[in-house]
Short mmCIF file of C-alpha atoms in Angstrom, two decimals:
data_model
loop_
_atom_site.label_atom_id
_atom_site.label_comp_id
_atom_site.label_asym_id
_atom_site.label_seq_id
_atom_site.Cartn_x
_atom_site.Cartn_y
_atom_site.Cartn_z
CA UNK G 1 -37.95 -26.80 31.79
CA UNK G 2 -39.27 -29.33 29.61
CA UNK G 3 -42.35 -31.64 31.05
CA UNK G 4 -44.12 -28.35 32.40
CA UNK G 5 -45.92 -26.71 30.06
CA UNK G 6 -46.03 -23.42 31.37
CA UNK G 7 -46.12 -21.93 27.45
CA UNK G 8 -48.33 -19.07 27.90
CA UNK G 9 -48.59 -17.74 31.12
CA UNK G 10 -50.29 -14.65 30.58
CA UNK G 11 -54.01 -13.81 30.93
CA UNK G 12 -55.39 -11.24 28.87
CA UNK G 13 -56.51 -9.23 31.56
CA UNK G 14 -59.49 -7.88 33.32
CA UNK G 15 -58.41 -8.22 36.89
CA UNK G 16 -61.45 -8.83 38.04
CA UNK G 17 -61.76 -12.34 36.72
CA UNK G 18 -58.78 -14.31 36.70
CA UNK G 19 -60.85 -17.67 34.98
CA UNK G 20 -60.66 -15.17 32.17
CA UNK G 21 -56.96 -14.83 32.54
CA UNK G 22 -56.50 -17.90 32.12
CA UNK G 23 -57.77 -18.29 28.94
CA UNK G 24 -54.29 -17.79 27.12
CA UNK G 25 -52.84 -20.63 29.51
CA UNK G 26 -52.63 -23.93 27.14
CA UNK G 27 -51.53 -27.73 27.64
CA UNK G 28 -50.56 -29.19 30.88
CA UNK G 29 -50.39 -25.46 32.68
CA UNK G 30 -54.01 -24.87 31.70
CA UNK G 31 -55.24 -28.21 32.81
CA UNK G 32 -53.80 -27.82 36.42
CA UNK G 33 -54.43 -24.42 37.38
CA UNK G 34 -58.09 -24.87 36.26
CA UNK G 35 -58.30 -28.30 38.40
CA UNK G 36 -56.70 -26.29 41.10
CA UNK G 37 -58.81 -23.12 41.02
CA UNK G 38 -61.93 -25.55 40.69
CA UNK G 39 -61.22 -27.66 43.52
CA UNK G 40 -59.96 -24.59 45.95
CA UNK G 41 -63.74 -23.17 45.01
CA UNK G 42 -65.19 -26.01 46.00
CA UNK G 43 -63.23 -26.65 49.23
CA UNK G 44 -63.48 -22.78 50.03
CA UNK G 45 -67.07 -22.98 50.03
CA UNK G 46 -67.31 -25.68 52.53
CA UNK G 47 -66.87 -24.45 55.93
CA UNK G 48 -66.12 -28.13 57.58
CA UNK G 49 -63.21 -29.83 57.13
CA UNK G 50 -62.89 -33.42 55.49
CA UNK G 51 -60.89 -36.56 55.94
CA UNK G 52 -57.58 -34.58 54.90
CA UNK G 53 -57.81 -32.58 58.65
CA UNK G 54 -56.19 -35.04 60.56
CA UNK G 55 -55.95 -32.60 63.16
CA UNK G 56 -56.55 -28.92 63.49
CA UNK G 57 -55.53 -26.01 66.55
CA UNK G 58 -58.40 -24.47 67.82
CA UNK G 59 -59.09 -21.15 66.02
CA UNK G 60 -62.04 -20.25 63.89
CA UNK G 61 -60.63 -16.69 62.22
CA UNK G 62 -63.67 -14.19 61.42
CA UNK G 63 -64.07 -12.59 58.43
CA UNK G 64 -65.01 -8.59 57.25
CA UNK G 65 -65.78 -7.30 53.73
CA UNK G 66 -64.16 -4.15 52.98
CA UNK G 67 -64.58 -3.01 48.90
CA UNK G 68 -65.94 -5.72 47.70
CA UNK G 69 -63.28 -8.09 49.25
CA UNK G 70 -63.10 -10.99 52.28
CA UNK G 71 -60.25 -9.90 54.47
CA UNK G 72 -59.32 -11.48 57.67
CA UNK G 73 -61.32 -9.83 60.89
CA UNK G 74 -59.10 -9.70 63.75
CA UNK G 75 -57.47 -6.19 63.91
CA UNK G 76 -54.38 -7.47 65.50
CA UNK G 77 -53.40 -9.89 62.49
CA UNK G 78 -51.07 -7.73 60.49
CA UNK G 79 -51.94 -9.77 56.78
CA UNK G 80 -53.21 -7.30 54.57
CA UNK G 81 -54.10 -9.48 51.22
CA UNK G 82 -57.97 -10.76 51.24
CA UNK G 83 -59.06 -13.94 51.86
CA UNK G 84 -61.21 -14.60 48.74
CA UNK G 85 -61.11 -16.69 45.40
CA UNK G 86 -60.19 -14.00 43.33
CA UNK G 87 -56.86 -13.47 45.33
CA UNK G 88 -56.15 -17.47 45.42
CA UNK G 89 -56.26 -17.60 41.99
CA UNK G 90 -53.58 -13.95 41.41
CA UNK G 91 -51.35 -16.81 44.17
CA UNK G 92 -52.04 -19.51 41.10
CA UNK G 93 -50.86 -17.41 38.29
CA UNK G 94 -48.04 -15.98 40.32
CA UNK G 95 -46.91 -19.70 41.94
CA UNK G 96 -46.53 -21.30 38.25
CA UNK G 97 -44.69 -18.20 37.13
CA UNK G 98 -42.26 -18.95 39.82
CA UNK G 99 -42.04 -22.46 38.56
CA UNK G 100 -41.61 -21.74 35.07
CA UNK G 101 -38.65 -18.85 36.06
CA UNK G 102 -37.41 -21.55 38.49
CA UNK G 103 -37.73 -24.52 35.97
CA UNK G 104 -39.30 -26.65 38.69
CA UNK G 105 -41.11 -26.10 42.42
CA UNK G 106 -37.53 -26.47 44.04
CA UNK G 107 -34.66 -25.13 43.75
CA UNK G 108 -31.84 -26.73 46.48
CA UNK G 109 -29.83 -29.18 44.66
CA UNK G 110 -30.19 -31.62 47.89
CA UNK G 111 -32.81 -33.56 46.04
CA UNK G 112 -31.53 -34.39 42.97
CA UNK G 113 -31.14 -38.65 43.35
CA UNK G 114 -32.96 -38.40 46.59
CA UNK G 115 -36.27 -37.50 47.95
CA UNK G 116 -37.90 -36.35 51.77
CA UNK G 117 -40.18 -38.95 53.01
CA UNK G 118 -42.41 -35.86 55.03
CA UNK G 119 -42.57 -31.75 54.05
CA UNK G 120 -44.31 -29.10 55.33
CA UNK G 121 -45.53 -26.56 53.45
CA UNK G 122 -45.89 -23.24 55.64
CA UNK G 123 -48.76 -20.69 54.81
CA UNK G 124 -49.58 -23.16 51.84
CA UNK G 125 -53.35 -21.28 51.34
CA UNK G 126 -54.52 -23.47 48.24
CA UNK G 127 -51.23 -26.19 48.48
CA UNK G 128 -51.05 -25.65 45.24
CA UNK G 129 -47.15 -26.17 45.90
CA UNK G 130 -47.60 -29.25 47.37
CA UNK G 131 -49.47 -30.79 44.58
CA UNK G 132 -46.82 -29.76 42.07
CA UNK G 133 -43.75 -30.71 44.54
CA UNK G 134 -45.67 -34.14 44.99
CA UNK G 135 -46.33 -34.41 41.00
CA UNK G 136 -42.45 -33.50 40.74
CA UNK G 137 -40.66 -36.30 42.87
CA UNK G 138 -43.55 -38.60 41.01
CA UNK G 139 -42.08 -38.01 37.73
CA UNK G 140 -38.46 -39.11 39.27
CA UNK G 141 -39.95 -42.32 40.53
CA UNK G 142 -40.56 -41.37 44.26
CA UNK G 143 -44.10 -41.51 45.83
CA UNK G 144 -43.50 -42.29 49.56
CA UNK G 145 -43.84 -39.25 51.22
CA UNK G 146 -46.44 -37.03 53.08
CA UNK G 147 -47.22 -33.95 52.64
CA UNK G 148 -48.47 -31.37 55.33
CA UNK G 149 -49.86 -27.93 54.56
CA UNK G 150 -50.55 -25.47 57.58
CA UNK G 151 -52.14 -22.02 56.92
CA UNK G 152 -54.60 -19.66 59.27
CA UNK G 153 -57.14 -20.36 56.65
CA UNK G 154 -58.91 -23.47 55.37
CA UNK G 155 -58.34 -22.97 51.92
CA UNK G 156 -56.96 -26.24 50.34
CA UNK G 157 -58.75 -28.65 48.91
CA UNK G 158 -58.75 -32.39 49.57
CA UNK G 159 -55.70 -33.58 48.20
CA UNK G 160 -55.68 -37.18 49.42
CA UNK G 161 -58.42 -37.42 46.35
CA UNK G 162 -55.60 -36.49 44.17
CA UNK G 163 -53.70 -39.30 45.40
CA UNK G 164 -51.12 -37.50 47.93
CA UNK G 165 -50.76 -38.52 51.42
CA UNK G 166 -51.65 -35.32 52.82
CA UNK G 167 -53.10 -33.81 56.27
CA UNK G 168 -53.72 -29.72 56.51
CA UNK G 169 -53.54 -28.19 60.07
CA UNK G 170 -55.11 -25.15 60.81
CA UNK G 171 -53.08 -22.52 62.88
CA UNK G 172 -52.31 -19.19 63.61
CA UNK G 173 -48.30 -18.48 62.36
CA UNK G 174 -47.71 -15.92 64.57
CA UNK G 175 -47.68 -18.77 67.57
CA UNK G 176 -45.27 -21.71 67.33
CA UNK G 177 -45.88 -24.64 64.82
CA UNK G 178 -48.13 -27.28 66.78
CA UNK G 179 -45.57 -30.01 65.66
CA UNK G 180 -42.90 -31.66 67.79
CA UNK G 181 -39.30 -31.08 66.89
CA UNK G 182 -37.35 -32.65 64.28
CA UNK G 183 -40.69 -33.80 62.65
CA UNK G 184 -40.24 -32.97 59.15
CA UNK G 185 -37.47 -34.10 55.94
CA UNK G 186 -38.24 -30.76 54.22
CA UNK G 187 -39.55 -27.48 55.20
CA UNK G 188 -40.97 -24.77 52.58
CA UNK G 189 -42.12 -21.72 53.33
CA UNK G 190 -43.33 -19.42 50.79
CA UNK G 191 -44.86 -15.90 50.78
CA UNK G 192 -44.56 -15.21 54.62
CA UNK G 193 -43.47 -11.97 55.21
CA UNK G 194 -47.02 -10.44 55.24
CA UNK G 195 -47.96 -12.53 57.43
CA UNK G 196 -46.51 -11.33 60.91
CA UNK G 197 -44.36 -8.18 61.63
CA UNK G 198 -41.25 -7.80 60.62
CA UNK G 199 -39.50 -8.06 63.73
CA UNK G 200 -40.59 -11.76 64.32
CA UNK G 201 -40.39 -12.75 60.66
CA UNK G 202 -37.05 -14.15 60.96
CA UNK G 203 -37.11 -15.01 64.77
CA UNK G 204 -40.51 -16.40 65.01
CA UNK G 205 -41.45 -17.80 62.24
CA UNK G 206 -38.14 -19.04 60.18
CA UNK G 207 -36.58 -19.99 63.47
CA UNK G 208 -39.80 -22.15 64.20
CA UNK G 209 -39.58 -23.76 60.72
CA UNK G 210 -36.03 -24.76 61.32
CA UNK G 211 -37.24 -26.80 65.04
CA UNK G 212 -39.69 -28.78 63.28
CA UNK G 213 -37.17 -29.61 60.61
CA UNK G 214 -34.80 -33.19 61.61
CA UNK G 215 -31.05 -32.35 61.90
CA UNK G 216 -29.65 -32.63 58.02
CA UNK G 217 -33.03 -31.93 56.59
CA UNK G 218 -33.71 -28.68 54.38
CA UNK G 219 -35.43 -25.58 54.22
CA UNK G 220 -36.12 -23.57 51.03
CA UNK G 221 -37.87 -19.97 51.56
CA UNK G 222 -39.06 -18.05 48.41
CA UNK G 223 -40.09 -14.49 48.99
CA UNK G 224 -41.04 -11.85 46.25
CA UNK G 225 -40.35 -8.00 47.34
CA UNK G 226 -43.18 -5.53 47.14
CA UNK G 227 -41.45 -2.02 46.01
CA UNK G 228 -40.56 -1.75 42.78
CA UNK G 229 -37.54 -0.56 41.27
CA UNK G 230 -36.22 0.09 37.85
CA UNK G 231 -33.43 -2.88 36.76
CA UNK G 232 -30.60 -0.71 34.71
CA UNK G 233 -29.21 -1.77 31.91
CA UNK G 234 -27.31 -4.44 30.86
CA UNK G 235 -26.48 -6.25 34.65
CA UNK G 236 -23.74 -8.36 34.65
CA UNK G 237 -23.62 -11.61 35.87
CA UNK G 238 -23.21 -12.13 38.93
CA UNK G 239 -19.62 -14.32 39.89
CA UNK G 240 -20.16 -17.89 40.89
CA UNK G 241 -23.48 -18.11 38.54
CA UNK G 242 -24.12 -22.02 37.08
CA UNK G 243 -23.86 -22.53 33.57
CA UNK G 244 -27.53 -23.85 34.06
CA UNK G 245 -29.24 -20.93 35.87
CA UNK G 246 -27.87 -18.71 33.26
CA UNK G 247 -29.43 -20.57 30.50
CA UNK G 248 -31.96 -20.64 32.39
CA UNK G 249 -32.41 -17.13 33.39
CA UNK G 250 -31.84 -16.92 29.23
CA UNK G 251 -35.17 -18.93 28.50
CA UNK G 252 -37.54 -16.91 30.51
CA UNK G 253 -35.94 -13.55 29.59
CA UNK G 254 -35.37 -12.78 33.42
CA UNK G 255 -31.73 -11.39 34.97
CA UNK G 256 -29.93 -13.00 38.04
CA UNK G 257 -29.44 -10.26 40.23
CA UNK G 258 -26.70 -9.68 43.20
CA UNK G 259 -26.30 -7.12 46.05
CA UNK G 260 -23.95 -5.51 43.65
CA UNK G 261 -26.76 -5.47 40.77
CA UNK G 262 -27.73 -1.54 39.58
CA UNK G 263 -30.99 -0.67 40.18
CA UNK G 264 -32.58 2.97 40.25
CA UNK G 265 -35.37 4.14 41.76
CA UNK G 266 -38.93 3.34 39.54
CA UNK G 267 -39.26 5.67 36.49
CA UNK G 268 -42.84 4.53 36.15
CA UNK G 269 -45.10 7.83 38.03
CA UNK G 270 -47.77 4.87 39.21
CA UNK G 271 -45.56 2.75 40.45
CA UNK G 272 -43.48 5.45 41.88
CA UNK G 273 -46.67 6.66 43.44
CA UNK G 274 -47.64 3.18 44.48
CA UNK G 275 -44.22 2.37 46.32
CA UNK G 276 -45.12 6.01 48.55
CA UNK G 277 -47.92 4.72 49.44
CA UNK G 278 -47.26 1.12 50.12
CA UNK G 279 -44.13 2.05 52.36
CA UNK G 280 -46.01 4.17 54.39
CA UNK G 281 -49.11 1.94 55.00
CA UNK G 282 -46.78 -0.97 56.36
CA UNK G 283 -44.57 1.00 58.13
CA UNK G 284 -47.88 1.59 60.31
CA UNK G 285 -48.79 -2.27 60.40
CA UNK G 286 -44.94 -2.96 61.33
CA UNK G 287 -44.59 -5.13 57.96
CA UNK G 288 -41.72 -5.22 55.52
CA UNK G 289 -41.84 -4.39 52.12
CA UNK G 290 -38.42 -5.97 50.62
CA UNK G 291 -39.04 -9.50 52.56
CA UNK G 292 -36.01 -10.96 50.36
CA UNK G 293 -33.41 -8.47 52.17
CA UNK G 294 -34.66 -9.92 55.19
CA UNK G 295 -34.81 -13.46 54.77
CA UNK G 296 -31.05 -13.38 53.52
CA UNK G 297 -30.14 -11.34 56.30
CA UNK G 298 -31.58 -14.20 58.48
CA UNK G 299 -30.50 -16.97 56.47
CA UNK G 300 -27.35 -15.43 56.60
CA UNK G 301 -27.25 -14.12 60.28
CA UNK G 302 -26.91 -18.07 62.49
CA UNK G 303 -24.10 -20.08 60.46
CA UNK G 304 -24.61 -22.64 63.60
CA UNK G 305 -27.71 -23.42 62.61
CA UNK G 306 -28.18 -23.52 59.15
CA UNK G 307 -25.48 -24.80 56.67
CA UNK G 308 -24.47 -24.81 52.60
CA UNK G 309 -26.04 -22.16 52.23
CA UNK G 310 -27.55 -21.54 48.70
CA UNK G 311 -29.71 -18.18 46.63
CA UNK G 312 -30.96 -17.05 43.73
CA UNK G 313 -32.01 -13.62 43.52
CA UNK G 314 -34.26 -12.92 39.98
CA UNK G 315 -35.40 -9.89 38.55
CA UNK G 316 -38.36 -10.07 36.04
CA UNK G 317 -38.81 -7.34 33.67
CA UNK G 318 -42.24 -5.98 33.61
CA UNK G 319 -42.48 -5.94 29.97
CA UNK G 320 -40.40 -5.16 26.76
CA UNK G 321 -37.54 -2.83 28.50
CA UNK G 322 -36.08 -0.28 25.82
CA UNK G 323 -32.42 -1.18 26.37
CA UNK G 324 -33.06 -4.39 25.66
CA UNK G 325 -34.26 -3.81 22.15
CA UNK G 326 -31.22 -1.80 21.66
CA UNK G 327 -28.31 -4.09 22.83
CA UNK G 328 -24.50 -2.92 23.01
CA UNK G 329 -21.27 -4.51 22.27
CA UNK G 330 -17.51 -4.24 22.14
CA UNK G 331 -17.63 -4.54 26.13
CA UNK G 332 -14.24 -5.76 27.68
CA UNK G 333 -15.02 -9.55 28.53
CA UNK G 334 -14.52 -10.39 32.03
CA UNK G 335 -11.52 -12.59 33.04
CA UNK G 336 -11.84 -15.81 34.20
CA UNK G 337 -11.19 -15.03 37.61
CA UNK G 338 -13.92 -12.89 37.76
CA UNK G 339 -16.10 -15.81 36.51
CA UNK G 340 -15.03 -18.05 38.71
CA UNK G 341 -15.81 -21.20 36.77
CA UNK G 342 -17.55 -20.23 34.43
CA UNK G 343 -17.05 -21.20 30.77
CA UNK G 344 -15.19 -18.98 27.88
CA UNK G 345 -19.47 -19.33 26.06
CA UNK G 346 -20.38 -17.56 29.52
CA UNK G 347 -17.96 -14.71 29.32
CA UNK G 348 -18.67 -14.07 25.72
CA UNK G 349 -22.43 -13.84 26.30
CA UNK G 350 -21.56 -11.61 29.08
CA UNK G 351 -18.61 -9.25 26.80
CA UNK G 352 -21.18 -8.60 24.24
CA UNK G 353 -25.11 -8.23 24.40
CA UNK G 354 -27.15 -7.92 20.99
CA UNK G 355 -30.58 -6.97 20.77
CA UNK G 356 -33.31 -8.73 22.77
CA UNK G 357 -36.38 -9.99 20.85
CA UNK G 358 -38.30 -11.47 23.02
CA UNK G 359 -40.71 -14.87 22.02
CA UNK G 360 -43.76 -15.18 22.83
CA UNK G 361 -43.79 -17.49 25.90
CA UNK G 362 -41.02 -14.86 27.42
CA UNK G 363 -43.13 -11.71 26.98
CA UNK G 364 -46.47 -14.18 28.26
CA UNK G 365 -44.21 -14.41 31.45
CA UNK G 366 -43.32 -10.91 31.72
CA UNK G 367 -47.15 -10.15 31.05
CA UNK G 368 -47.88 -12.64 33.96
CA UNK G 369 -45.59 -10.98 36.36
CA UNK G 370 -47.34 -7.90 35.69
CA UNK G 371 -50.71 -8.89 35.86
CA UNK G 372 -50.18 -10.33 39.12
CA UNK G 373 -48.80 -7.14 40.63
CA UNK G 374 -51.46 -4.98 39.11
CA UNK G 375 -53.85 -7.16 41.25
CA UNK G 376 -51.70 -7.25 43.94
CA UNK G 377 -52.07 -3.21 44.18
CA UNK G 378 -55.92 -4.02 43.75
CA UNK G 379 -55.82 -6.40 46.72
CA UNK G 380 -54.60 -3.77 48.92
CA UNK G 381 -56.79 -0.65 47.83
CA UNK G 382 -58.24 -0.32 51.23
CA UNK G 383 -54.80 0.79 52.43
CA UNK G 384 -53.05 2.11 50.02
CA UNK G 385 -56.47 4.45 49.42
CA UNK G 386 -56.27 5.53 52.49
CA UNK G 387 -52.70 6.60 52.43
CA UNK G 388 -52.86 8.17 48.97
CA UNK G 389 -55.38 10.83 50.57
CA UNK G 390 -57.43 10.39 47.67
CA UNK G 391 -61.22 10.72 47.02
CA UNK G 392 -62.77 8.04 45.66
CA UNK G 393 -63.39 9.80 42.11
CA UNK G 394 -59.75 10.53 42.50
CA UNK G 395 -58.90 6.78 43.24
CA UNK G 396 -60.81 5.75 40.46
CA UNK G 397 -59.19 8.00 37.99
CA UNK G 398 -55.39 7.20 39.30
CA UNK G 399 -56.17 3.51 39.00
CA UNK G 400 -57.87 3.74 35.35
CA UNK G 401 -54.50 5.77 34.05
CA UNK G 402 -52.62 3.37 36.01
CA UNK G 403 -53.88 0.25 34.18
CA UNK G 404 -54.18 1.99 30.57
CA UNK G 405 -50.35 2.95 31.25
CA UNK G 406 -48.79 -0.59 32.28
CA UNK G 407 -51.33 -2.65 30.20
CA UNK G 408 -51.28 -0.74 26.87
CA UNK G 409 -48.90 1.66 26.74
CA UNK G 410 -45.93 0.13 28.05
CA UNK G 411 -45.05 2.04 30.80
CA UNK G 412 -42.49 0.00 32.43
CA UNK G 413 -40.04 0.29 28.98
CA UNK G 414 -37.63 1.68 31.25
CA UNK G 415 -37.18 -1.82 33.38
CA UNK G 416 -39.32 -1.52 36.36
CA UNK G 417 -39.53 -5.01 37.82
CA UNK G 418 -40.59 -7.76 39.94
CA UNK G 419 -38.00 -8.76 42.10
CA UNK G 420 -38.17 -12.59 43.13
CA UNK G 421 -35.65 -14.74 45.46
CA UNK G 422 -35.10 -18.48 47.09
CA UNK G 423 -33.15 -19.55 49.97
CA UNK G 424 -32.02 -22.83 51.12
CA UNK G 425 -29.67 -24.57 53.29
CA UNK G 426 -29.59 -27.83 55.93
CA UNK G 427 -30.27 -27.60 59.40
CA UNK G 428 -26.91 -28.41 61.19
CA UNK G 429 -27.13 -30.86 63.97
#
């Protein structure tokens, strides 16, 4: 989308440091992620909270360093991620990837000659969201509205020296929100389903969002799954698909996907190994591992309270994906019933596929995608360690063949990929 900048999202990786990742961001992108990741440092290391705490609950969470990493203490909070720089700033590069795939930091069509005068941002760790949704509605002429992040952690910085109007309350998720009902325009929630069991994802904490929203207001989840599968070739698109989110989908080199969307099982030996290992680990700590099946299941599962009802499911290639290179043609076109709207240009670029060469800014977002899960399996060593049976030699060795395959040689040709989605709908009255 033009105005963001996000030409080259990809870092040229060591894991270990994502400031060095950044280095192949440029323009505008570059600018605010390094603002952001220099003012979350700064607020991270402060252990009061300023001005932009206009009120907090009363928990102080402890802390325990396992490998190397800050993870939260208390053994009965299921979030497995650490709570540490180094994983805010994988959340950075993985939040404006979302916004560049997305084209902007929402995605409901409820705001587009309007604007909510007060949002919450749920589990909004740095905010870095709300900065870029406040920066957003800016750009359209609106600046009246407040902005409220909550998270377990004091991570943000202080906004309000950015100019928003902004208050962060500290609080435990897997209790209700310590707002009153019908307090908030516009509800976001974003990266929640590893942060309470799966069993009260949907009832506690989506169900929670919706009471604090006003009657007519909107909610907009996005949720990224955490297996990995292989995308097969050539998927269709899916009936009912925009004109825009297909060009779209077209400029970052990423496929809409649908429940009737091909997949196979991951090709890829790590990540086939990985997904073992992951799935077994959360099936002990009672958390899900495809969070988007749930959240449309409970999106889907109370038409009373929650109405127009909107998705977009993504899947984002890994990397340069072999059938893409090789292209087919002289498919049968689907009719225009099938399309359902959609133009004869749609059903053409849908009848025959050429050859994919990907630009540079495409394979920079693949590359981020990527990089962002390879550090998202580093996150959660501890556990997935631990399940793999492995010495740590053995560890070592599995996760140096693992990087040398994905990073240099290409090991995801086949289509293994991340697979992304948004919900959003109004709360009935």
């Amino acid at each position: 989308m033009a105005g963001w900048g996000y030409e080259q999202l990809s870092p040229p990786v060591r894991l270990s440091s994502t400031r060095k990742a950044l280095s192949s961001v440029s323009g505008e992108t570059k600018d605010f992620a390094l603002e952001r990741l220099r003012t979350t440092s700064s607020a991270s290391s402060k252990q009061n909270r300023n001005a932009s705490t206009d009120h907090m609950t009363s928990i102080s969470p402890s802390f325990v360093h396992r490998h190397g990493r800050r993870f939260l203490g208390d053994p009965s909070l299921p979030y497995p991620l650490p709570i540490d720089l180094v994983e805010l700033h994988r959340q950075t590069l993985r939040t404006l990837m979302l916004m560049r795939v997305h084209g902007a930091p929402i995605c409901s069509p409820f705001f587009e000659d309007s604007a909510p005068r007060r949002v919450l941002e749920v589990a909004c760790g740095s905010a870095l969201w709300s900065s870029a949704c406040h920066d957003y509605f800016k750009r359209q002429g609106y600046s009246n509205i407040s902005f409220t992040g909550v998270d377990i952690a004091p991570l943000s910085p202080d906004l309000k020296a950015q100019g928003l109007d902004w208050r962060f309350v500290q609080h435990d998720l897997r209790s209700a929100l310590p707002f009153p009902e019908a307090e908030f325009d516009f509800v976001f929630v974003k990266d929640v389903g590893l942060t309470a069991p799966e069993s009260a994802l949907g009832e506690n904490i989506l169900a929670d969002a919706l009471r604090v929203l006003r009657p007519g207001g909107v909610i907009e989840v996005w949720e990224s799954d955490h297996l990995f599968r292989t995308l097969l070739p050539h998927p269709a698109i899916p009936p009912g698909t925009t004109e825009e989110d297909v060009d779209q989908a077209e400029t970052s080199a990423t496929y809409i996907i649908s429940p009737s969307t091909a997949f196979a099982k991951a090709q890829n030996k790590y990540l086939s190994d990985y997904n073992t290992w992951l799935q077994q680990a959360f099936d002990k700590y009672h958390l899900t591992p495809v969070p988007c099946a749930l959240t449309g299941w409970t999106f889907s599962s109370d038409p009373e309270a929650i109405g127009d009802i909107g998705t977009r499911r993504i899947a984002i290639p890994f990397g340069e994906v072999r059938w893409e290179r090789e292209g087919v043609g002289g498919e049968a076109a689907p009719s225009r019933g099938h399309l359902r709207g959609k133009s004869v240009a749609m059903a053409e670029k849908q009848s025959k596929v050429e050859a994919k060469i990907l630009t540079p800014d495409q394979i920079a977002l693949r590359r981020t995608a990527l990089t962002t899960t390879i550090q998202f399996i580093e996150a959660l060593e501890p556990m997935l360690k631990v399940e793999s049976g492995k010495r740590q030699d053995e560890w070592d060795r599995w996760w140096a063949g693992m990087t040398n395959d994905l990073l240099e040689q290409n090991g995801t040709f086949n289509g293994e990929c991340l697979e992304i989605g948004v919900w959003w709908g109004l709360k009935r009255g």
